[in-house]
Each structure stands twice: as C-alpha cells, then as structure tokens.
PDB file of C-alpha atoms in Angstrom:
ATOM      1  CA  MET A   2      -0.301   0.043   0.016  1.00  0.00           C
ATOM      2  CA  LEU A   3       2.589   2.405   0.868  1.00  0.00           C
ATOM      3  CA  HIS A   4       4.573   1.542  -2.272  1.00  0.00           C
ATOM      4  CA  SER A   5       1.443   2.505  -4.425  1.00  0.00           C
ATOM      5  CA  VAL A   6       1.905   6.070  -2.373  1.00  0.00           C
ATOM      6  CA  CYS A   7       5.499   6.418  -3.334  1.00  0.00           C
ATOM      7  CA  LYS A   8       4.985   5.412  -6.982  1.00  0.00           C
ATOM      8  CA  ARG A   9       2.494   8.480  -7.261  1.00  0.00           C
ATOM      9  CA  TYR A  10       5.623  10.849  -6.686  1.00  0.00           C
ATOM     10  CA  LEU A  11       8.397   8.996  -7.775  1.00  0.00           C
ATOM     11  CA  LYS A  12       8.881   7.381 -11.238  1.00  0.00           C
ATOM     12  CA  ALA A  13      12.032   5.165 -10.604  1.00  0.00           C
ATOM     13  CA  GLU A  14      11.477   2.061  -8.889  1.00  0.00           C
ATOM     14  CA  MET A  15      15.147   2.620  -7.136  1.00  0.00           C
ATOM     15  CA  GLU A  16      13.622   5.928  -5.707  1.00  0.00           C
ATOM     16  CA  ILE A  17      10.608   4.667  -4.399  1.00  0.00           C
ATOM     17  CA  GLU A  18      12.400   1.587  -2.586  1.00  0.00           C
ATOM     18  CA  ASP A  19      14.975   4.211  -1.045  1.00  0.00           C
ATOM     19  CA  ALA A  20      11.915   6.216  -0.099  1.00  0.00           C
ATOM     20  CA  LEU A  21      10.017   3.116   1.287  1.00  0.00           C
ATOM     21  CA  ALA A  22      13.153   1.977   3.236  1.00  0.00           C
ATOM     22  CA  GLU A  23      13.742   5.323   4.916  1.00  0.00           C
ATOM     23  CA  ALA A  24      10.293   5.549   5.714  1.00  0.00           C
ATOM     24  CA  PHE A  25      10.117   2.104   7.179  1.00  0.00           C
ATOM     25  CA  VAL A  26      13.060   2.822   9.250  1.00  0.00           C
ATOM     26  CA  LEU A  27      11.368   5.994  10.550  1.00  0.00           C
ATOM     27  CA  ILE A  28       8.165   4.228  11.223  1.00  0.00           C
ATOM     28  CA  PHE A  29       9.692   1.515  13.227  1.00  0.00           C
ATOM     29  CA  THR A  30      12.092   4.143  15.192  1.00  0.00           C
ATOM     30  CA  LYS A  31       9.203   6.448  16.021  1.00  0.00           C
ATOM     31  CA  MET A  32       6.336   4.028  16.308  1.00  0.00           C
ATOM     32  CA  ASN A  33       6.598   4.252  20.248  1.00  0.00           C
ATOM     33  CA  THR A  34       5.583   8.044  19.912  1.00  0.00           C
ATOM     34  CA  LEU A  35       2.068   7.103  18.060  1.00  0.00           C
ATOM     35  CA  LYS A  36      -0.723   7.628  20.638  1.00  0.00           C
ATOM     36  CA  ASP A  37      -3.701   6.044  18.562  1.00  0.00           C
ATOM     37  CA  ALA A  38      -2.980   2.675  17.176  1.00  0.00           C
ATOM     38  CA  GLU A  39      -5.657   3.111  14.774  1.00  0.00           C
ATOM     39  CA  ALA A  40      -4.053   5.983  12.932  1.00  0.00           C
ATOM     40  CA  LEU A  41      -1.144   4.000  12.219  1.00  0.00           C
ATOM     41  CA  PHE A  42      -1.646   3.870   8.481  1.00  0.00           C
ATOM     42  CA  GLY A  43      -2.603   7.643   8.128  1.00  0.00           C
ATOM     43  CA  TRP A  44       0.568   8.484   9.725  1.00  0.00           C
ATOM     44  CA  ALA A  45       2.715   5.663   7.655  1.00  0.00           C
ATOM     45  CA  LYS A  46       1.319   7.237   4.828  1.00  0.00           C
ATOM     46  CA  ARG A  47       2.367  10.781   5.774  1.00  0.00           C
ATOM     47  CA  VAL A  48       5.914   9.575   6.856  1.00  0.00           C
ATOM     48  CA  ALA A  49       6.160   7.858   3.135  1.00  0.00           C
ATOM     49  CA  VAL A  50       4.972  11.158   1.383  1.00  0.00           C
ATOM     50  CA  ASN A  51       7.373  12.875   3.398  1.00  0.00           C
ATOM     51  CA  GLN A  52      10.282  10.703   2.373  1.00  0.00           C
ATOM     52  CA  CYS A  53       9.101  11.085  -1.206  1.00  0.00           C
ATOM     53  CA  LEU A  54       9.269  14.604  -1.003  1.00  0.00           C
ATOM     54  CA  GLN A  55      12.333  15.010   0.666  1.00  0.00           C
ATOM     55  CA  GLN A  56      14.165  12.967  -2.258  1.00  0.00           C
ATOM     56  CA  LEU A  57      12.066  15.113  -4.792  1.00  0.00           C
ATOM     57  CA  ARG A  58      13.340  18.359  -3.207  1.00  0.00           C
ATOM     58  CA  LYS A  59      16.884  17.385  -3.952  1.00  0.00           C
ATOM     59  CA  LYS A  60      16.269  17.517  -7.711  1.00  0.00           C
ATOM     60  CA  VAL A  61      13.198  19.461  -8.639  1.00  0.00           C
ATOM     61  CA  ASN A  62      12.423  23.061  -8.686  1.00  0.00           C
ATOM     62  CA  PHE A  63       8.914  23.472  -7.530  1.00  0.00           C
ATOM     63  CA  ASN A  64       8.679  27.116  -8.486  1.00  0.00           C
ATOM     64  CA  LEU A  65       7.059  27.648 -11.870  1.00  0.00           C
ATOM     65  CA  SER A  66       6.820  30.886 -13.770  1.00  0.00           C
ATOM     66  CA  LEU A  67       3.272  32.025 -14.250  1.00  0.00           C
ATOM     67  CA  ASP A  68       4.397  32.864 -17.800  1.00  0.00           C
ATOM     68  CA  ASP A  69       4.763  28.904 -18.363  1.00  0.00           C
ATOM     69  CA  ILE A  70       0.925  28.610 -17.814  1.00  0.00           C
ATOM     70  CA  LYS A  71      -1.075  28.730 -21.133  1.00  0.00           C
ATOM     71  CA  HIS A  72      -4.923  29.540 -20.189  1.00  0.00           C
ATOM     72  CA  GLU A  73      -6.726  27.155 -22.304  1.00  0.00           C
ATOM     73  CA  PRO A  74     -10.344  26.268 -22.210  1.00  0.00           C
ATOM     74  CA  VAL A  75     -11.414  23.451 -20.609  1.00  0.00           C
ATOM     75  CA  PHE A  76     -13.371  20.548 -22.338  1.00  0.00           C
ATOM     76  CA  GLU A  77     -16.282  18.899 -20.899  1.00  0.00           C
ATOM     77  CA  GLN A  78     -16.240  17.427 -17.623  1.00  0.00           C
ATOM     78  CA  SER A  79     -18.192  14.191 -18.611  1.00  0.00           C
ATOM     79  CA  THR A  80     -15.069  13.234 -20.574  1.00  0.00           C
ATOM     80  CA  THR A  81     -12.971  13.179 -17.302  1.00  0.00           C
ATOM     81  CA  GLN A  82     -15.858  11.530 -15.190  1.00  0.00           C
ATOM     82  CA  GLN A  83     -15.519   8.553 -17.544  1.00  0.00           C
ATOM     83  CA  LEU A  84     -12.005   8.058 -17.246  1.00  0.00           C
ATOM     84  CA  GLU A  85     -11.079   5.010 -14.761  1.00  0.00           C
ATOM     85  CA  HIS A  86      -9.066   5.783 -11.837  1.00  0.00           C
ATOM     86  CA  LYS A  87      -5.853   3.486 -13.035  1.00  0.00           C
ATOM     87  CA  ASP A  88      -5.873   5.301 -16.317  1.00  0.00           C
ATOM     88  CA  LEU A  89      -5.750   8.605 -14.482  1.00  0.00           C
ATOM     89  CA  LEU A  90      -2.926   7.681 -12.139  1.00  0.00           C
ATOM     90  CA  LYS A  91      -0.903   6.300 -15.408  1.00  0.00           C
ATOM     91  CA  LEU A  92      -1.495   9.824 -17.040  1.00  0.00           C
ATOM     92  CA  LEU A  93      -0.259  11.623 -13.785  1.00  0.00           C
ATOM     93  CA  ASP A  94       3.336   9.782 -14.742  1.00  0.00           C
ATOM     94  CA  TYR A  95       3.327  12.115 -17.812  1.00  0.00           C
ATOM     95  CA  LEU A  96       3.498  15.329 -15.619  1.00  0.00           C
ATOM     96  CA  PRO A  97       6.749  16.983 -14.550  1.00  0.00           C
ATOM     97  CA  ASP A  98       7.950  15.850 -10.954  1.00  0.00           C
ATOM     98  CA  GLY A  99       7.019  19.385  -9.131  1.00  0.00           C
ATOM     99  CA  CYS A 100       3.492  19.383 -10.908  1.00  0.00           C
ATOM    100  CA  ARG A 101       2.800  15.760 -10.185  1.00  0.00           C
ATOM    101  CA  SER A 102       4.143  16.175  -6.676  1.00  0.00           C
ATOM    102  CA  ILE A 103       1.997  19.090  -6.077  1.00  0.00           C
ATOM    103  CA  PHE A 104      -1.129  17.748  -7.691  1.00  0.00           C
ATOM    104  CA  ASN A 105      -0.751  14.596  -5.669  1.00  0.00           C
ATOM    105  CA  LEU A 106      -0.700  16.360  -2.385  1.00  0.00           C
ATOM    106  CA  PHE A 107      -3.693  19.051  -3.154  1.00  0.00           C
ATOM    107  CA  ALA A 108      -5.916  16.259  -5.082  1.00  0.00           C
ATOM    108  CA  ILE A 109      -5.520  13.062  -3.705  1.00  0.00           C
ATOM    109  CA  GLU A 110      -3.857  13.492  -0.634  1.00  0.00           C
ATOM    110  CA  GLY A 111      -5.911  16.480   0.562  1.00  0.00           C
ATOM    111  CA  TYR A 112      -3.481  18.884   1.507  1.00  0.00           C
ATOM    112  CA  SER A 113      -4.512  22.755   1.455  1.00  0.00           C
ATOM    113  CA  HIS A 114      -2.112  25.087  -0.573  1.00  0.00           C
ATOM    114  CA  LYS A 115      -1.039  26.559   2.857  1.00  0.00           C
ATOM    115  CA  GLU A 116       0.122  23.045   4.058  1.00  0.00           C
ATOM    116  CA  ILE A 117       1.763  22.279   0.905  1.00  0.00           C
ATOM    117  CA  ALA A 118       3.614  25.675   0.646  1.00  0.00           C
ATOM    118  CA  VAL A 119       5.224  25.045   4.466  1.00  0.00           C
ATOM    119  CA  LEU A 120       5.824  21.405   3.472  1.00  0.00           C
ATOM    120  CA  LEU A 121       7.840  22.300   0.244  1.00  0.00           C
ATOM    121  CA  GLN A 122       8.658  25.730   1.370  1.00  0.00           C
ATOM    122  CA  ILE A 123       7.258  27.456  -1.730  1.00  0.00           C
ATOM    123  CA  SER A 124       4.492  30.036  -1.591  1.00  0.00           C
ATOM    124  CA  GLU A 125       0.861  29.124  -1.914  1.00  0.00           C
ATOM    125  CA  GLY A 126       0.669  31.038  -5.202  1.00  0.00           C
ATOM    126  CA  THR A 127       3.331  28.754  -6.593  1.00  0.00           C
ATOM    127  CA  SER A 128       1.384  25.839  -5.276  1.00  0.00           C
ATOM    128  CA  LYS A 129      -1.853  27.141  -6.583  1.00  0.00           C
ATOM    129  CA  SER A 130      -0.066  27.634 -10.278  1.00  0.00           C
ATOM    130  CA  GLN A 131       1.395  24.157 -10.155  1.00  0.00           C
ATOM    131  CA  VAL A 132      -2.094  22.543  -9.604  1.00  0.00           C
ATOM    132  CA  ASN A 133      -3.325  24.618 -12.487  1.00  0.00           C
ATOM    133  CA  VAL A 134      -0.395  23.737 -14.629  1.00  0.00           C
ATOM    134  CA  ALA A 135      -0.914  19.965 -13.816  1.00  0.00           C
ATOM    135  CA  ARG A 136      -4.786  20.433 -14.491  1.00  0.00           C
ATOM    136  CA  VAL A 137      -4.054  21.820 -17.925  1.00  0.00           C
ATOM    137  CA  LYS A 138      -1.575  19.015 -18.890  1.00  0.00           C
ATOM    138  CA  LEU A 139      -4.011  16.392 -17.641  1.00  0.00           C
ATOM    139  CA  GLN A 140      -6.666  17.676 -19.497  1.00  0.00           C
ATOM    140  CA  LYS A 141      -4.798  17.586 -22.693  1.00  0.00           C
ATOM    141  CA  LEU A 142      -3.621  14.107 -21.986  1.00  0.00           C
ATOM    142  CA  VAL A 143      -7.142  13.001 -21.025  1.00  0.00           C
ATOM    143  CA  LYS A 144      -8.346  14.457 -24.294  1.00  0.00           C
ATOM    144  CA  GLN A 145      -5.394  12.915 -26.306  1.00  0.00           C
ATOM    145  CA  HIS A 146      -6.179   9.597 -24.396  1.00  0.00           C
ATOM    146  CA  TYR A 147      -9.995   9.516 -25.686  1.00  0.00           C
ATOM    147  CA  ASP A 148      -9.407  10.891 -29.175  1.00  0.00           C
ATOM    148  CA  LEU A 149      -6.750   7.766 -29.233  1.00  0.00           C
ATOM    149  CA  LYS A 150      -9.544   5.215 -27.975  1.00  0.00           C
ATOM    150  CA  ASN A 151     -12.107   6.881 -30.462  1.00  0.00           C
ATOM    151  CA  GLU A 152      -9.570   6.344 -33.382  1.00  0.00           C
ATOM    152  CA  GLU A 153      -9.289   2.845 -32.567  1.00  0.00           C
ATOM    153  CA  ASN A 154     -12.690   1.923 -32.192  1.00  0.00           C
ATOM    154  CA  GLY A 155     -13.822   3.866 -35.242  1.00  0.00           C
ATOM    155  CA  ILE A 156     -15.520   6.998 -33.954  1.00  0.00           C
ATOM    156  CA  ALA A 157     -15.354  10.097 -35.780  1.00  0.00           C
ATOM    157  CA  LYS A 158     -14.466  13.397 -33.623  1.00  0.00           C
TER     158      LYS A 158
END
C-alpha cells in the first residue's frame, strides 16, 4: 500500500524503494510515539509522502513561472468522469515531477495550498499555479487518450 503512495510521487523504482526504506526506518523507530494505534496507517502514509518529497526536493525546482501557464478552455467534465482511476494514475506519470507532486498532495492526499507551501517551502501561489499547470496538462492528456480510443474504435470526432 505504501509502495503505491510513493509511486504517485516518484517514477524510478529505485527511488521508490529508497523512499520506502527510509520511511520504514522512521516508522519503526518512531512508532512508540504514536498515541492512537488506529491512526498507524494514516501516519505511515504521511511519513512515506514526506520521504518522497525529501527526495524530490533534492532534484526538482517546485517554483514555476506563471508565464509557463497557458490559459486554455476546459473541455467537457463528462470526459474526465468517464476516465477510469487507473488510467488517470497512469497519466499522472506524464506530468513533470514538481507538478505531479503538488497535484498529488492537493487533489489526492487532500493537503491545502497553505500546508503544501509549508511542506515544500514554496509560496501558496506557487502551489496553486502548479496545480493549475497539472490540471491543464492532464486535460490535454485525457483528451489525447480519448481521441486515441475513439480512433481505435472507429468513432469520428
């Protein structure tokens, strides 16, 4: 389960394994500080996410210029609602590391922009712009995914 959490943040299997190893060391050495045994999974998940973010911080610049964001119209919501969860997770791999990490924290893990800013030592505005960039890129990827599927099925645009 923690492996799949790390996989949302890191692409290379070796990086995932390193983050997991570090997370498990922390989990086992700090487990005695956990007051509520029922909170173990949530706490372990947070430790794993933090380890992934530490690795990413070493190699990724999370700050992105607003000039890099192209404001494009959003296509119909129904298309994204039809996309299967596993397909969406695969599409996340095509995002740049910074966008993917911040999008995961915000959209999947449920962190606020303020929490992300503190966690990654960036501004809230940077967090918001990265989520926006990720959404725009994901929308393009979803559209490409459906255009390809429609072509394969002989459905005209």
